[in-house]
Coordinates of C-alpha atoms in Angstrom, one line a residue:
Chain A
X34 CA -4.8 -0.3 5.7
X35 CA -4.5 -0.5 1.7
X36 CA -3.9 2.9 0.2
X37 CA -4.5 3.6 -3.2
X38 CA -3.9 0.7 -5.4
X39 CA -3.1 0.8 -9.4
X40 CA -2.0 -1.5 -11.6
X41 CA -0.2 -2.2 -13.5
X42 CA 3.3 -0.3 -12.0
X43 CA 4.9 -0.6 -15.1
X44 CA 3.4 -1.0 -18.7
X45 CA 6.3 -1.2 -22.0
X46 CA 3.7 -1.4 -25.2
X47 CA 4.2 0.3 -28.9
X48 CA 3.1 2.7 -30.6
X49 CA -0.8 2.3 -31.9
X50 CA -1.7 0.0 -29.3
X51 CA -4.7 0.6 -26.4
X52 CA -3.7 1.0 -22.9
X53 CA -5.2 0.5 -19.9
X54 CA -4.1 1.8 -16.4
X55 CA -6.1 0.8 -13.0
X56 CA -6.9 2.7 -9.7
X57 CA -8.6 1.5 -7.2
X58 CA -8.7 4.4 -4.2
X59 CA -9.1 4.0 -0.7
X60 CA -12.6 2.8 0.8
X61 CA -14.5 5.5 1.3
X62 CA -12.8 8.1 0.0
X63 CA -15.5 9.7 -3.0
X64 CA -12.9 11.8 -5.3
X65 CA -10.7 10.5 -7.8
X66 CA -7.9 11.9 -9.2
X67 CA -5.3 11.2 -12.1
X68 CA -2.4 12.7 -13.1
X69 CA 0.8 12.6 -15.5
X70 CA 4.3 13.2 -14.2
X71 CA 7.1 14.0 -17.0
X72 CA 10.5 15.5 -16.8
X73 CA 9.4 18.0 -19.2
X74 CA 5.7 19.5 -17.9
X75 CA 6.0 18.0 -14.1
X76 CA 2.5 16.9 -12.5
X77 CA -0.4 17.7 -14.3
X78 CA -4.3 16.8 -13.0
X79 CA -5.8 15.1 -15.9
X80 CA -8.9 14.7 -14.7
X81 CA -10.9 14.5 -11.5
X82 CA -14.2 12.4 -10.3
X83 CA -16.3 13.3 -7.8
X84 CA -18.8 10.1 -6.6
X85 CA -17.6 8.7 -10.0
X86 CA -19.4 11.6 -12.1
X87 CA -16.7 13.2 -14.0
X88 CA -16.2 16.4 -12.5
X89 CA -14.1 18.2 -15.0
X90 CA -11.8 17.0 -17.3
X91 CA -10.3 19.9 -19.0
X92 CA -6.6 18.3 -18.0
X93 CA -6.9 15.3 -20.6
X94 CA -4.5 16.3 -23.2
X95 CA -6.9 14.8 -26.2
X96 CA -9.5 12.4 -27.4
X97 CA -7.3 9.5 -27.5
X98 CA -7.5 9.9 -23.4
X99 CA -10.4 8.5 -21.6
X100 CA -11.4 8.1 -18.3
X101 CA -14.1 5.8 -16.4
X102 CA -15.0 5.5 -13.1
X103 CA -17.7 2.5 -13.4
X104 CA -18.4 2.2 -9.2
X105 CA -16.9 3.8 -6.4
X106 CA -14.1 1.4 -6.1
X107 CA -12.6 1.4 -9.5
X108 CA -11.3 3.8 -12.0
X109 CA -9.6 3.2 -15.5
X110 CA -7.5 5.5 -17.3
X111 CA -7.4 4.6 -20.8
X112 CA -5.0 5.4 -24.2
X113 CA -5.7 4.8 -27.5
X114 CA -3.9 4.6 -29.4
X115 CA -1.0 5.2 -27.6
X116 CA 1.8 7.6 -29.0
X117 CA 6.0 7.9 -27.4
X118 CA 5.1 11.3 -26.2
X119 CA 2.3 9.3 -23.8
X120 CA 5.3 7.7 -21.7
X121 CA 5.0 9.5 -18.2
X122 CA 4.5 8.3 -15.0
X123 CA 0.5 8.1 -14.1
X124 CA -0.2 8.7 -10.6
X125 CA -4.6 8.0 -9.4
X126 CA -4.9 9.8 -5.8
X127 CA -8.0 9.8 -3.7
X128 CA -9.9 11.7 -1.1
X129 CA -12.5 11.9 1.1
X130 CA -14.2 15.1 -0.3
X131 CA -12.9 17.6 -2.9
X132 CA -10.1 18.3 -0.3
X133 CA -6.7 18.6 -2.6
X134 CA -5.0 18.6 1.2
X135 CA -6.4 15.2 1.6
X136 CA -5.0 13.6 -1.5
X137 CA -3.4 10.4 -0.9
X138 CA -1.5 9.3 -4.1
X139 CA -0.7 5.8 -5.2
X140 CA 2.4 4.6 -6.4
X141 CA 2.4 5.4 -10.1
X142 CA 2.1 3.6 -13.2
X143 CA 5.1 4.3 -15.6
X144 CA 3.9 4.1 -19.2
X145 CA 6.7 3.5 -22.0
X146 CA 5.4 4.1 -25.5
X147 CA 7.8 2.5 -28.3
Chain V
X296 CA -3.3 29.2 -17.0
X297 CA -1.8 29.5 -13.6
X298 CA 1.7 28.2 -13.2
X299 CA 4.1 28.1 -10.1
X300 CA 7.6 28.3 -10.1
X301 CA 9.8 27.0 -7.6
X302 CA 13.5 27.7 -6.8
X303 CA 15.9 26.1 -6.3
X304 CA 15.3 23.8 -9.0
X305 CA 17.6 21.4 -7.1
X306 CA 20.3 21.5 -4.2
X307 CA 23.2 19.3 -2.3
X308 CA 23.5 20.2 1.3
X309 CA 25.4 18.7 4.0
X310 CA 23.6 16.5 6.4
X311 CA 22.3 18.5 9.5
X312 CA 22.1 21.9 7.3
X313 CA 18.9 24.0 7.3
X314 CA 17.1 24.0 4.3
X315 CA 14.6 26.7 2.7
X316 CA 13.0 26.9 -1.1
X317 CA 10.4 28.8 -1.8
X318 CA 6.8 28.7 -4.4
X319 CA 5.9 32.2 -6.5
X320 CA 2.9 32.9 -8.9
X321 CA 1.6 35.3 -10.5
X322 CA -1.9 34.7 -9.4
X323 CA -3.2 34.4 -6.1
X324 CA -3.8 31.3 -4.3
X325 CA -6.4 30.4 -1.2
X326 CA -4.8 27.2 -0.4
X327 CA -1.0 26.6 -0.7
X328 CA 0.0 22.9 -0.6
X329 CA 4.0 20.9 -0.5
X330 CA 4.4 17.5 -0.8
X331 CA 7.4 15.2 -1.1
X332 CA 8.1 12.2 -3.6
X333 CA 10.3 10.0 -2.7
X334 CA 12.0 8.0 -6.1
X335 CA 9.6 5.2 -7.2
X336 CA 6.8 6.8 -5.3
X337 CA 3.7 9.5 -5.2
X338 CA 4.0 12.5 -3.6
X339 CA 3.1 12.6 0.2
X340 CA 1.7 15.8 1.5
X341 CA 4.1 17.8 4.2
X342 CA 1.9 20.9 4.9
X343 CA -0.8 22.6 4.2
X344 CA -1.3 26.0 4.5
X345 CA -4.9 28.3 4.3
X346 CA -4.6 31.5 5.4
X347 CA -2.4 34.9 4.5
X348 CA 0.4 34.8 6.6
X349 CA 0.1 31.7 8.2
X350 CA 2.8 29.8 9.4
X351 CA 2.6 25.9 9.9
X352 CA 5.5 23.6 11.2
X353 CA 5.6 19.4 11.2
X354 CA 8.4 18.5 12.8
X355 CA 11.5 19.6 10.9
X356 CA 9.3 21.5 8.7
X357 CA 7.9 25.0 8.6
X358 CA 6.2 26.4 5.6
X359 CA 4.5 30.1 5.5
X360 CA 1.4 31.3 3.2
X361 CA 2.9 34.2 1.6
X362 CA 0.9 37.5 2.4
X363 CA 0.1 38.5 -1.1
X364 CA -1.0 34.8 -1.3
X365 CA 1.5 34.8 -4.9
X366 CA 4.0 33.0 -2.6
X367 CA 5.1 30.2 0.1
X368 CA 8.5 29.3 1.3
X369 CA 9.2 26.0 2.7
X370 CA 11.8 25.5 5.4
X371 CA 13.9 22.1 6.5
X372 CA 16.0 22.2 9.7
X373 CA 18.6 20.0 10.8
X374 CA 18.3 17.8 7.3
X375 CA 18.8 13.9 7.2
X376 CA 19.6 11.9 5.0
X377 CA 15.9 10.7 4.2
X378 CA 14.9 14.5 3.7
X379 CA 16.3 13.9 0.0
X380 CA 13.4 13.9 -2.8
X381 CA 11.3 16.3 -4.5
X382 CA 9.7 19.1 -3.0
X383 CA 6.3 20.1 -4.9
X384 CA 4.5 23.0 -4.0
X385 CA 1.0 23.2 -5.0
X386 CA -1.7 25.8 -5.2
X387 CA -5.4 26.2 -5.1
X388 CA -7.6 28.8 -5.7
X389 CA -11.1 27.4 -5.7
X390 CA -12.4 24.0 -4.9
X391 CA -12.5 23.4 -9.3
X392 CA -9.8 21.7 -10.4
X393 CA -9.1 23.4 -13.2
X394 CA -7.2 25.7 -10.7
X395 CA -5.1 23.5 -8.8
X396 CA -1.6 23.3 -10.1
X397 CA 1.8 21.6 -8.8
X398 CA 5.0 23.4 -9.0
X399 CA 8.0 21.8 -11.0
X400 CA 9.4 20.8 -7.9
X401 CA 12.8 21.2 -5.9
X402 CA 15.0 18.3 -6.1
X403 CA 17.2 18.0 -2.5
X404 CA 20.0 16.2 -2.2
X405 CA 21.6 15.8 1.3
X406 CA 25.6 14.9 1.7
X407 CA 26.5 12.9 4.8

């Protein structure tokens, strides 16, 4: 079975430029999550979906973040313009449910920011 | 808002050791959560844990719900070599996810 999906794993881009990170979660599972790993601040939820309504995004560190979660299948993170201090691993998990116990994490995209 | 903190922050053990860390808050928590990460990956959940004083074990693994529910302690027996990673414990309060945090984790190295 496919687990959660995201693309790309790694991304190198400068400093001004728009970035796009992928998720696609696990079939049938109906919440979405993505969060940002860093040395400094660990793992923090950035935002959550809930059948791909927005369910609170209090976690997105500013207006240059967005999020979109068009169909049940598909979820974009986006960055723009991108800044260094945006280079982080970015992790999309899913679940069946709003169950946090139930999270199943994909493998990460990790986003460098010249 | 609500933070955890976790100790160790990291620790080299010999292989076959036992192993505990442990989760605090200041705030109280209704679900108590660890994962593991392995280098390269997303974290995989261990345990979870719901109720005051409950203890939970997964093989190798026991973890215990604090009973102030400010706590949760996380115990490896008999490590391995592939017990090395991070340890995140994470904590709920509500079903909001404004109040759902993850620890800074406990890095675990194991010696052969």
């Amino acid at each position: 079975d496919a687990g959660v999906i995201q693309s790309p794993r790694h991304e190198v881009t400068e400093m001004g430029q728009e970035v796009t990170l992928r998720c696609k979660p696990i079939s049938g599972h109906n919440s979405l999550f993505w969060y940002r790993q860093t040395m400094m601040r660990g793992l923090e939820l950035l935002i959550y979906f809930n059948n791909n309504v927005p369910i609170d995004d209090s976690g997105m560190p500013e207006d240059r973040f967005s999020a979109k979660m068009p169909n049940a299948s598909f979820s974009t993170l986006k960055i723009q313009p991108s800044e260094p201090r945006d280079s982080a691993v970015y992790f999309c998990a899913s679940s069946l449910g709003l169950s946090y116990n139930e999270q199943f994490f994909g493998p990460g995209t990790r986003l460098t920011v010249l | 808002g609500q933070q955890l903190n976790q100790s160790p922050q990291s620790m080299f053990i010999q292989e076959g050791e036992d192993v505990s860390m442990n989760c605090t808050s200041s705030s109280i928590f209704n679900t108590w959560l660890w994962y593991k990460q392995d280098p390269g990956e997303g974290p995989v959940l261990l345990i979870a844990l719901y109720k005051a004083g409950e203890l939970t074990s997964n093989g190798r693994l026991t973890a215990q719900f604090g009973i102030t529910r400010k706590d949760s302690f996380l115990n490896i027996s008999a490590s391995i070599p592939s017990d090395v990673g991070i340890y995140f414990c994470a904590g709920q309060s509500d079903n909001y996810g404004q109040n759902f945090v993850f620890g800074p984790g406990t890095r675990l190295s194991v010696l052969p």
